[in-house]
Coordinates of C-alpha atoms and ligand atoms in Angstrom, one line a residue:
M1 CA -67.7 -8.6 -1.5
S2 CA -68.2 -9.6 -4.7
R3 CA -65.8 -7.5 -7.4
V4 CA -66.1 -6.2 -10.8
L5 CA -64.4 -4.7 -13.0
V6 CA -65.3 -2.2 -15.8
C7 CA -63.4 -2.3 -18.9
D8 CA -64.9 0.8 -21.1
P9 CA -66.2 3.9 -20.5
I10 CA -69.7 3.6 -19.3
D11 CA -71.6 7.0 -17.6
D12 CA -71.1 7.3 -13.8
E13 CA -74.0 6.9 -12.6
G14 CA -73.7 2.6 -13.6
I15 CA -70.4 3.0 -11.7
R16 CA -72.3 4.9 -8.6
M17 CA -75.0 2.1 -8.4
L18 CA -72.8 -0.8 -8.0
K19 CA -70.8 1.2 -5.5
D20 CA -74.4 1.7 -4.0
G21 CA -74.8 -2.1 -4.2
G22 CA -72.5 -3.1 -1.8
F23 CA -69.9 -4.1 -4.8
E24 CA -66.5 -3.1 -5.4
V25 CA -65.7 -2.2 -8.2
D26 CA -62.4 -1.0 -10.8
Y27 CA -63.1 1.1 -13.4
K28 CA -60.3 0.6 -15.7
P29 CA -61.6 1.9 -19.3
S30 CA -58.4 2.2 -21.3
I31 CA -57.1 -1.8 -20.1
T32 CA -55.6 -3.8 -22.9
A33 CA -56.5 -6.9 -24.0
A34 CA -53.1 -8.5 -22.3
E35 CA -54.1 -6.8 -18.7
L36 CA -57.1 -7.8 -18.9
K37 CA -56.1 -11.6 -19.2
Q38 CA -53.9 -10.7 -16.4
A39 CA -56.4 -9.1 -13.9
I40 CA -60.2 -11.3 -15.1
K41 CA -59.2 -13.9 -12.5
D42 CA -59.7 -11.4 -9.3
Y43 CA -63.5 -10.6 -10.5
D44 CA -67.2 -11.8 -10.2
G45 CA -68.8 -9.3 -12.6
V46 CA -66.6 -7.7 -15.9
V47 CA -69.2 -4.4 -18.3
V48 CA -68.0 -4.1 -21.3
R49 CA -69.1 -1.9 -23.7
S50 CA -68.1 -2.4 -27.7
R51 CA -63.7 -1.7 -27.1
T52 CA -63.1 -4.3 -25.3
K53 CA -63.2 -8.6 -26.5
I54 CA -64.8 -10.5 -23.8
T55 CA -63.1 -13.5 -25.9
R56 CA -63.2 -17.9 -24.5
E57 CA -59.3 -16.7 -23.3
I58 CA -60.3 -14.5 -21.1
I59 CA -62.9 -16.3 -19.9
E60 CA -61.1 -19.2 -19.3
A61 CA -58.9 -17.4 -17.6
G62 CA -61.5 -15.4 -15.3
S63 CA -62.1 -18.4 -12.8
R64 CA -64.7 -16.5 -10.3
L65 CA -66.3 -14.6 -13.2
R66 CA -70.4 -15.2 -12.8
A67 CA -71.5 -12.1 -15.5
I68 CA -70.7 -10.1 -18.4
G69 CA -72.7 -7.3 -18.8
R70 CA -72.5 -5.5 -22.4
A71 CA -73.8 -1.8 -21.7
G72 CA -75.4 -1.5 -25.1
V73 CA -77.1 -3.9 -27.9
G74 CA -75.1 -6.5 -29.8
L75 CA -72.7 -8.9 -28.4
D76 CA -70.7 -9.6 -31.1
N77 CA -67.2 -8.8 -28.8
I78 CA -68.9 -11.4 -26.1
D79 CA -67.8 -15.1 -27.2
L80 CA -71.7 -16.2 -26.1
Q81 CA -70.8 -20.4 -26.5
A82 CA -67.7 -20.2 -24.2
A83 CA -69.7 -18.1 -21.5
K84 CA -72.9 -20.5 -21.7
E85 CA -70.0 -23.9 -21.0
R86 CA -69.1 -22.1 -18.4
G87 CA -72.9 -21.5 -16.9
I88 CA -71.4 -17.8 -17.3
K89 CA -74.4 -15.2 -17.5
V90 CA -74.2 -12.5 -20.4
V91 CA -76.9 -9.3 -19.8
N92 CA -76.8 -6.1 -21.5
A93 CA -79.6 -3.1 -22.3
P94 CA -81.1 -3.9 -26.2
E95 CA -83.3 -0.4 -25.5
S96 CA -81.5 1.4 -24.5
L97 CA -80.2 2.8 -27.9
T98 CA -83.3 2.8 -29.3
Q99 CA -84.9 6.5 -29.0
S100 CA -81.5 7.6 -30.2
V101 CA -81.4 5.8 -33.2
V102 CA -84.5 7.0 -34.4
E103 CA -84.0 10.6 -33.9
I104 CA -80.3 10.7 -36.3
V105 CA -83.0 8.7 -38.7
I106 CA -85.5 11.5 -39.0
G107 CA -82.2 14.0 -39.3
F108 CA -81.2 11.9 -41.7
M109 CA -83.9 12.2 -43.6
I110 CA -84.5 15.9 -43.1
A111 CA -81.1 16.3 -43.7
L112 CA -81.0 14.0 -47.6
S113 CA -84.4 16.0 -48.2
R114 CA -83.2 19.3 -47.5
Y115 CA -79.2 19.1 -48.4
I116 CA -78.4 20.2 -45.1
S117 CA -74.5 18.8 -45.5
N118 CA -74.0 20.0 -48.7
A119 CA -76.0 23.5 -48.1
D120 CA -73.6 23.6 -44.7
K121 CA -70.3 22.7 -46.7
T122 CA -70.3 24.7 -50.0
M123 CA -71.4 27.8 -47.2
K124 CA -68.2 27.6 -45.3
E125 CA -66.6 27.7 -48.3
G126 CA -67.6 31.0 -48.9
K127 CA -70.9 30.2 -51.3
W128 CA -74.6 31.1 -51.4
L129 CA -76.0 28.2 -53.7
K130 CA -79.5 29.2 -52.6
T131 CA -81.4 28.1 -55.9
Q132 CA -79.2 24.7 -56.0
Y133 CA -80.4 23.3 -53.4
M134 CA -84.5 23.1 -54.2
G135 CA -85.8 20.5 -51.6
N136 CA -88.7 18.1 -51.1
E137 CA -90.5 17.8 -47.7
L138 CA -90.9 14.4 -46.2
Y139 CA -95.3 15.1 -45.7
G140 CA -96.6 12.9 -47.8
K141 CA -94.3 10.9 -48.9
T142 CA -94.0 7.0 -48.4
L143 CA -91.1 5.6 -45.8
G144 CA -89.9 2.0 -46.3
I145 CA -89.0 0.3 -43.2
V146 CA -87.0 -3.0 -43.2
G147 CA -87.2 -4.4 -39.8
F148 CA -90.2 -3.7 -37.9
G149 CA -88.7 -4.1 -34.3
R150 CA -88.0 -1.3 -31.5
I151 CA -85.7 1.3 -34.0
G152 CA -88.5 0.7 -36.8
R153 CA -91.3 1.4 -34.7
G154 CA -90.3 3.9 -33.3
V155 CA -89.1 5.3 -36.6
A156 CA -92.9 4.8 -37.8
K157 CA -94.6 6.5 -34.6
V158 CA -91.7 9.8 -35.2
A159 CA -92.4 9.3 -38.8
K160 CA -96.5 8.8 -38.9
A161 CA -96.7 13.1 -37.0
I162 CA -94.6 14.3 -39.8
G163 CA -97.5 12.5 -42.2
M164 CA -95.7 10.2 -44.1
K165 CA -97.2 6.9 -45.5
I166 CA -95.3 4.0 -44.1
I167 CA -94.5 0.7 -45.4
A168 CA -92.7 -2.2 -43.5
Y169 CA -91.3 -5.8 -44.0
D170 CA -90.2 -8.1 -41.4
V171 CA -89.7 -11.7 -41.3
I172 CA -92.3 -11.7 -38.8
P173 CA -96.5 -10.5 -38.8
I174 CA -96.4 -6.5 -37.8
D175 CA -99.5 -7.3 -34.7
E176 CA -102.9 -5.4 -35.6
K177 CA -102.3 -3.2 -32.9
A178 CA -99.2 -1.2 -34.4
K179 CA -100.8 -1.8 -37.2
Q180 CA -103.8 0.2 -36.3
E181 CA -101.5 2.4 -34.4
L182 CA -98.7 3.7 -36.5
E183 CA -101.0 2.8 -39.8
V184 CA -98.8 1.0 -41.0
E185 CA -99.3 -2.0 -44.0
Q186 CA -96.8 -4.7 -44.0
K187 CA -95.0 -5.4 -47.5
S188 CA -92.6 -7.8 -49.1
L189 CA -89.3 -6.9 -49.7
D190 CA -89.2 -6.3 -53.2
D191 CA -93.0 -4.3 -52.6
V192 CA -91.5 -1.7 -50.1
L193 CA -88.7 -1.0 -51.7
K194 CA -90.3 -0.4 -55.1
E195 CA -92.7 2.1 -53.5
S196 CA -90.9 4.1 -51.3
D197 CA -89.1 7.6 -51.0
F198 CA -87.3 6.5 -48.0
V199 CA -85.9 3.0 -47.1
T200 CA -84.1 2.7 -44.2
L201 CA -82.6 0.1 -42.2
H202 CA -83.2 -1.7 -38.7
V203 CA -82.6 -5.4 -38.8
P204 CA -80.4 -7.5 -36.8
G205 CA -76.8 -7.7 -38.3
G206 CA -75.6 -11.4 -38.7
Q207 CA -76.3 -14.5 -41.6
G208 CA -79.7 -14.1 -42.1
T209 CA -79.3 -10.4 -43.7
Y210 CA -76.0 -10.1 -44.4
H211 CA -76.2 -8.1 -48.1
L212 CA -79.9 -8.0 -47.8
I213 CA -79.3 -5.2 -49.3
D214 CA -77.2 -5.4 -52.9
L215 CA -77.8 -4.4 -56.6
Q216 CA -80.7 -6.1 -57.6
K217 CA -82.5 -4.9 -55.0
L218 CA -81.0 -1.1 -55.5
K219 CA -82.2 -1.5 -58.8
L220 CA -86.1 -2.2 -57.7
M221 CA -85.8 1.8 -55.5
K222 CA -86.9 4.8 -57.2
Q223 CA -84.6 6.9 -58.9
T224 CA -85.2 9.5 -57.3
A225 CA -85.1 7.6 -53.8
F226 CA -82.9 7.5 -50.7
I227 CA -82.0 4.6 -48.3
I228 CA -80.6 4.9 -44.9
N229 CA -79.2 2.6 -42.9
T230 CA -78.2 2.6 -38.7
S231 CA -78.3 -1.3 -38.6
R232 CA -75.2 -3.3 -39.1
G233 CA -72.7 -2.6 -42.2
N234 CA -73.6 -5.3 -44.2
V235 CA -76.7 -5.4 -44.5
I236 CA -75.6 -3.5 -47.5
K237 CA -73.4 -4.6 -50.1
E238 CA -71.2 -1.4 -50.3
D239 CA -69.6 -1.9 -53.6
D240 CA -73.6 -2.5 -54.8
L241 CA -74.5 1.2 -52.8
V242 CA -71.5 2.5 -54.9
Y243 CA -72.1 1.4 -58.2
A244 CA -76.0 2.5 -57.3
I245 CA -76.0 6.2 -56.2
K246 CA -72.9 6.4 -58.8
N247 CA -75.3 5.4 -61.9
R248 CA -78.0 7.5 -60.6
I249 CA -80.5 3.7 -60.1
I250 CA -80.6 5.7 -56.6
T251 CA -80.8 9.2 -55.2
G252 CA -78.2 9.1 -52.2
A253 CA -77.9 7.5 -48.9
A254 CA -77.2 8.5 -45.1
L255 CA -74.9 5.5 -43.6
D256 CA -73.9 5.3 -39.6
V257 CA -72.8 1.8 -40.4
F258 CA -70.0 0.1 -41.8
E259 CA -69.1 -3.1 -44.0
V260 CA -65.9 -2.0 -42.7
E261 CA -65.5 0.4 -39.5
P262 CA -63.7 2.9 -40.2
P263 CA -64.8 2.3 -43.8
T264 CA -62.0 1.3 -45.7
N265 CA -64.2 1.7 -49.3
K266 CA -62.7 5.8 -50.1
E267 CA -65.6 5.9 -53.1
L268 CA -68.3 6.9 -50.5
F269 CA -66.3 9.9 -49.4
S270 CA -66.7 12.0 -53.1
L271 CA -70.8 11.0 -52.9
E272 CA -72.1 14.1 -53.0
R273 CA -76.2 13.0 -51.8
V274 CA -74.3 10.5 -49.3
I275 CA -74.2 11.5 -45.5
L276 CA -71.8 9.5 -43.4
T277 CA -71.4 9.4 -39.7
P278 CA -69.1 7.3 -37.7
H279 CA -71.5 5.2 -36.0
I280 CA -72.8 7.5 -33.8
G281 CA -76.5 6.1 -33.9
G282 CA -76.7 5.3 -30.1
E283 CA -73.9 8.3 -29.0
T284 CA -76.5 10.8 -26.9
A285 CA -75.7 11.1 -22.9
E286 CA -79.2 9.5 -22.5
A287 CA -78.6 6.5 -24.3
Q288 CA -75.1 5.7 -23.0
R289 CA -76.2 6.8 -19.6
L290 CA -79.6 4.0 -20.0
A291 CA -77.3 1.7 -21.4
A292 CA -75.2 1.7 -18.0
T293 CA -77.5 2.0 -15.9
L294 CA -80.4 -0.7 -17.1
T295 CA -76.8 -3.3 -17.3
V296 CA -75.8 -2.5 -14.0
Q297 CA -79.0 -2.9 -12.8
R298 CA -79.3 -6.5 -14.3
L299 CA -75.4 -7.6 -13.6
M300 CA -76.0 -6.8 -10.2
E301 CA -79.2 -9.4 -10.0
A302 CA -77.1 -11.5 -12.8
L303 CA -74.2 -11.4 -9.8
K304 CA -76.8 -11.7 -6.8
A305 CA -78.7 -14.6 -7.9
Ligands
NAD1 N1 -76.3 2.9 -34.9 C1 -76.4 2.5 -33.5 O1 -75.4 2.8 -33.5 C2 -77.4 1.5 -33.7 C3 -77.7 1.3 -32.6 C4 -78.6 0.4 -31.4 C5 -79.1 -0.6 -32.4 N2 -78.5 -0.7 -33.7 C6 -78.6 -1.8 -34.8 O2 -80.3 -1.6 -35.3 C7 -81.0 -2.3 -35.9 C8 -82.6 -2.5 -35.0 O3 -82.3 -2.8 -33.6 P1 -83.6 -3.2 -32.8 O4 -83.7 -2.7 -31.6 O5 -85.2 -2.1 -33.7 O6 -83.9 -4.6 -33.0 P2 -85.1 -5.1 -32.6 O7 -84.4 -7.2 -32.7 O8 -85.8 -5.0 -32.3 O9 -86.0 -5.8 -34.4 C9 -85.4 -6.2 -35.7 C10 -86.4 -6.4 -36.2 O10 -85.9 -7.1 -37.5 C11 -86.6 -8.1 -37.5 N3 -85.9 -8.9 -38.0 C12 -85.0 -10.2 -38.3 N4 -84.2 -10.1 -39.6 C13 -84.8 -10.0 -40.7 C14 -85.0 -9.8 -41.6 N5 -84.4 -10.8 -42.4 N6 -85.5 -9.5 -42.8 C15 -85.9 -8.6 -42.4 N7 -86.7 -8.1 -40.8 C16 -85.9 -9.1 -40.3 C17 -87.2 -9.0 -36.6 O11 -88.0 -9.9 -36.5 C18 -87.1 -7.6 -35.3 O12 -88.5 -7.4 -36.0 C19 -80.0 -4.2 -35.2 O13 -79.0 -4.3 -36.2 C20 -78.7 -2.9 -33.8 O14 -77.9 -3.5 -34.0 C21 -77.3 0.5 -34.3

């Protein structure tokens, strides 16, 4: 019987599927790196989220390891080269978190334009600042989407329904069908930044997008504009963003991801028109269930192949 070790907390449905699929499952959601190095030799498959690092050392200790499942997006915590060298299959479920991230982005736009976190905070301090919170509607405003993949398209669909004008930047051409259905116009990055009331980032992390948005780019944006980052922290040069907001180059931001997590840049905490969330874009019951079930499905297929 094939054995699978689940190293991080995943939805129960994923565990049930493994058992129903005839696998022997050990669930050790708080296993340490040292314990894992000892234990891995007994397993054919391993499932992780982001906490557990599947390093070269772990892979080399996994003498019968044939497949690694990452329940979610991104494979930064897995040494892909080491896995490839040993013919170990790596599977994940990048589409599982899309809808949850789409919804938090829409939430951020509404919260930013209507002062929701500021109003909540001051009311709880006993204040009633009704006249200070004159906001703006999203209807009729321009949304600039940087990275028009799964999440970018999902955001476009909802934003269109709200009545926003959508422009997008991507390194690859946007297909005609999407352009028509979502009424989106593809533009250069500089034009997207210049014309948008909200800019939302949905590019992958890595070399190609490192500090894509720095002070020079922020200076292209409208003074009234907001930027939202739910992609990867280092897509924005954080110090430049703090400078741009402090100096009223742009109005504000919503950040779910940071250059260092948890963030060490304390200046971020003092900016009034900035909403911060601890990388919770994909933290919904629905997304986590989908991440677990899709990943387990793919892991079982890999182990049975
Ligand atoms: N906050 C969270 O919890 C959370 C959850 C899920 C995903 N994410 C992140 O969201 C981002 C988008 O995810 P996705 O599923 O939509 O990815 P995706 O791969 O479907 O889309 C990415 C798009 O970016 C484009 N792109 C690549 N390099 C680019 C560049 N240099 N400039 C412009 N466009 C570029 C690609 O062509 C593609 O269309 C990723 O960074 C992912 O890690 C965050």
